[in-house]
Amino acid sequence: MAEKAIGRDIAPPDLRAKITGRARYAEDFRAEGMLFAKLLLSPMPHCRVRRIDASAALAMEGVVDILTADDPLMPEITGVAAEAALTNEPLYEGEPVLAVAAVDETTAADAIEAIRVDFEPLPFVVDPLDSLRPGGPNARLDGNIQWREGQTREIREFKWTDEDFDAAGPDRLPMGEAQVEWNVGEVDDGFADADLVLEETLLHQSLSHHPMEPRSVMAYWQNGKLYLHTSTQSTARTHAGLANRLGMDQSDVVLVTEYCGGGFGSKISGAPINDVAAIMSRKTGRPVMLRINRYEETYIGRARPGFQSFAKMGFRNDGRVTAIDLYIVQDAGSYGSSGDFNTAGTVASLCYQPEHMRFRAVSVYTNTPPRSAQRAPGGAQIVAMLEPIMDKAARELGIDRLDIRRVNAPGHDGWLGPAQGTMSSCFAREALDLGAEVFGWEERTQLSATRRGTKSIGVGIGISPFVGGSRGMDGLLVIRPDGRLYIHQGIGNLGTHSIADTARAACDVLGMEWDDCEVVWGDTSRNLPWSSSQSGSQTTHAHTRSNHAAALDAKAKLQEIAAGALGGSPDSYDCADGRVFQTANPGRGMTFAEAARRAIDMGGRYSGHELPDDLNPMTVASATNLAGEGLMGVARDNYGGDGSIWSWVMGFAQVEVDVETGQIDLTEYTGVTDCGTVLHPRSLAAQIHGGAVQGFGQARSQKWVFDPQWGVAFAKRLYTARPPGILDVPLRMRWAAVDEPDPQTPVGAKGIGEPPIGAGAAAIASAVADALGGQCLCRTPLTTDVVLAALTGTEQPYRPLETHV
Amino acid sequence: MELWRRAANPWNQEVLIGISFDLMWAALIAGVVFVTGHALWVRSLATANGHGDDAPAPPGLPARILRHTFSARAFHWLMAISMFALLVTAFFPWAGIQFPWVTIHWLAGVLLILTVVYHIIHSTFWQDFWSMWVGRDDVETAKREVKRFFGKEQPEGPKAAKYPLDHKMYHHAIVVVTFAAVATGVLMMFRVDTWFWARNPYILSDAMWGVVYVVHGLSGVALISLVIAHIYFAIRPEKWWITMSMFNGFVNRKEYLEHHDPERWAGDGPQGQLPEQT
Amino acid sequence: MAVIRDMIPPCELFQPASIGDALNLLDQYGENSWVLAGGLDSFDWFKDRIKRPEAIVDLGGIEELSGIRADGDGLVIGPMTSLTEVATHPDIVGRFGLLAQAAEHVATPQIRNQGTLGGNLAQDTRCWYYRGGWPCYRAGGNICYASAPKAMNAEHCVFGASRCVAINPSDTAPATIALDAQMVVTNSSGETVYDAEDFFIGPGIDIERMTVMEPGDLLTAIRIPGTWAGADFYFEKIRDRQSWDFSLVTVASAMRTSGGTIQDARISVNGVAPYPMRLDEAERAVIGQAPTDDIGVAAGDIAIRRAQPLRHNAYKLPLMKNLVRRAVRAEV
């Protein structure tokens, strides 16, 4: 009997190519006659193109063509605040205005430099609060927020009153009319019941994604079909999105996305900029490569929305949260409609299960680069903001900081959000307990605020839940006459190993050796099924399920084929080690290779010539292409389930804050997860640690600074943006998992990409506050200047709500 | 030769940022050319100039007539010091001689403004304000001077009151240029930290700043030429008597009678009386 | 004309094999030449097309410019010696450990392998307004954006501002000052030797340069005299992240202590002024004193006495004070 693939450390199939450099990313591809394109970026945060003079550029030798927003070939992008690849009204400094294609990149760049664009400056704003002031500037000509009511969405101007601002004063959040409000219970009742009420003004700043690989793209057309190589998180969803954007049939687009150098939510279903290569190629009739460099990536590469916020929390003496009153002003950037603020409200309710809660928010456009989901969108911000308040409450109530979290953490019956939804499972308390044990909370908490020389020790906890799955995707696999199992994956290869790890579900259902399984991914011409987007930590859950379902389908077919050939009922057969055999008489059976040949001969549903009718058209197309190549397992995930799927990471950190220099030395970190069944321990460790490291940067060093006078960004190099470096990572990082299966999913596994970042950020924020004797700095990032000002009692370098600093 | 310096502002809009460094050299050369030309002209072409001292001396004319009171001289020299300091601190660094010049420059600018303010008040209330006015006689003199320049024999025009025409013209040129420099300089003070305010470069748009810098630069280089000319005339032998009066205040009776019309200017004594009735 | 960043335009690269050849090239191209050492500073400028020299003179092929050799009781270090070599060379580690520590705190191992001591000393400022290609004073314009009322200047200077408020970002520069190093600057008319302290200049003197070196000049040697060999050293660099980050404030000190009192001291800081500062007054305050925390605090107070913080960088005062204090106290 083959060893189960799930739960073991198995190197994913793409590892060797990545390590040896043989893996080809989007910008590594070349095609005959390929042109290079370069972009002209807006120099102003908000302006209008009055005139473009490209005559000198087009006259240059080697320059082939120019593409502007007005080009008739450019797709019409509809929808409220929809983002086109090129624009005549840039909404942020760095927004692409036009592209030039030339025989080489140097010529293209020189051509861009030879173009004169006459821009008319328009009013701009970088701080949401400035835009909410009466008479304040709007980021867009038609307003500053996206109003949603039912299905209606429109841009509106939304202002608070002078009284709102006067009442708050300069350093507290003014709380005018909210765009979104929901209530659970009656928050004032909750505060009336409270023994302790805490109030804080909180700032979480926006920060860019900075994936290692910029979103480069290469495109060419053959016989009316578009071939596009790009860096994206998802494959099937990007394929669909791209076809939809370009108004094409999905079957006329071939997308190659075998490798992706990181996305963190910034490349979920492709990037608008893909249009430029696709359309330029169409226009010129030649392949076009658009290499995005680091500088361009910091503009078009997306960012996490910042929050200017107010939180009021009520506690009973035992630490139980009676009420949360949360107000979030979200910096929505120039496009999109990131729902971070809504998710933040939901996550707050989930973490602390308040008896009463009021949530209010407004999401304001600014003339800063577009926001999108970034690893635990909304969740990572809110836990980093609220966890230090939990510490403060524990301290004031004289209870242990672990206990206050246990008291409030949800069980399986926990609720979340305005609709008070349920969860498929929740082992939050178990994860806290396991974390306390692995980290040694008891002993370490004794070190709180003790000194080691000039260093003050702090320990902290950050609890971080996030969505960990979705349902209803398709699985597609084929057992070919070579006896091997080919698992087709429509999910992307983001670097999380999920293309391989979710395939293990199929492997185990069929009792195969992993070495006999082959994962097919990353190229839509290779017949991939419809899948979830590679985001929201969905894939582990969604595609262990879909592959499980497809494998069960294949297994049933194997049993039927064997029973048909060898007698007995299909139920009397089982599968293992590449054979289907009679359970009572294992010698009686046939190899998968034999079964596959028979399936081809039998045709119909066995070979994929007949398909279930609940499949997505993309799966149908792929399965149809594969029909007759072997025994096909194909199914939609119809397992169903109740409640939403949430995973957790509990972060535990120990820091040493030098009281003379403000330097934070992170000495210990432990992340403990509830993500259901552990699929792949080593990969899970990479997620828990890697996400935490990103969270360290979020909470401690990462910046996205704009000059308020000009609305121009500064942190557009990695060294000025300061994502964490290797020396900011503690030498020792540990992890553990509760490893309790989610009862509502056959494999029991939930996604784990998102929660680690919030855990890392919140744990370090909590630990720093602890080292400072319980002082909550209530802002990110906790840079040296901010910490030192707190330590020396000198004036803070920034006002509490001053953002983009 | 470029006239202006331009740059792309943070929004990549082309803005003026000042005059070209070349203009400093141009002004220097212009000054030198003028001086040389004038010297050569005087030596080779100039016809006899000057009035005789044949005018009847007013009764009681002293041996020395006060031309510049002490306060007037103090003003002149303070202004000269500040002007030199301004020019040196402005242009030496352009010429490659580097030193910390900013504070000296603006302090000298403040001194210049103070002396100018003092001068305006002083000349308005304590001096004969109209002595610098260009009158009908001056126009007549000017006509004849021009003809003389082209080699025509001319009878002398009317004698000057306190100031001959060229002094007046020079003065007015200096007034225009200095006012331009001072007005723009005051605005530019908002770009340095002083004891009274912190700098703020955004009080004007960058297009306006460009104009301010250009005007300041143009007046600065104009001052180079003007100062060269001034020094040149001050050291010319035939003007030496005037130069000396800026040191000791007086002109002697002979020079007074030769160059000035006693009817129109009787010296800078109290109430227009001739001082030092000795 | 539109802007392209992050892409080096084609340019003329010269790779002379001798100092003489390099000087000839520099003379030939004058202001349009660019001296290239490790390239960590230069390439950023080239990539952003803000500096577009006509001729790039790469010193990498000039053997006489690299290496470390003894010179009496001191050392002579070639400016093209890599920072890694400076950080690990036994003579430097053993006798002038301050410089080794300083070199070791630069950026990352890769950058230290590629970066040179000379390049680190002569590097340009990292003011993000200036590096962004804005037409500020340092770029030949007539404005300092970083000191404007709402400007983002947490990383700018608290001393030595003169129109420009940028800082000198070099980690090794304060160490050379503390070690009384000398910089040998060569041009076609000969050699001039500068004390490290005088090698770095502020914007008051020349707003477009960080050092005395003008077009045509080459840094040809760094001389470390024996004066401070084996002294007590202290180096600390404070930054927002622990690798690949420029300093917020750095202190480098050398002291000789005997009989419980400080006999002689050199204290230098960087990150607070447009040039690395030697803290003469603080030095005088500690000489003859015991290296205690109290004396450290007193020296720190003296050090920051005339500081003039900008809107966002007042934190540099307690930081600088505490670093000076630690440098003194380290001798306990």
Coordinates of C-alpha atoms in Angstrom, one line a residue, chain A residues 33 125 242 248 271 315 328 353 362 382 392 596 668 711 731 736 767:
Chain A
G33 CA 10.6 39.2 -34.6
V125 CA -5.2 64.3 -2.7
L242 CA -8.0 38.2 -19.9
M248 CA -12.5 37.4 -26.8
A271 CA -2.9 42.7 -14.5
F315 CA -14.3 44.7 28.7
I328 CA -12.3 52.9 9.6
Q353 CA -16.7 37.7 19.6
V362 CA -15.8 55.1 4.6
I382 CA -7.0 45.1 11.9
K392 CA -3.6 47.1 27.3
A596 CA -7.0 3.2 -18.9
E668 CA 12.0 34.7 18.9
G711 CA 1.7 63.9 -4.6
L731 CA 17.5 33.3 14.0
A736 CA 3.3 24.1 14.9
A767 CA 5.6 42.6 21.9

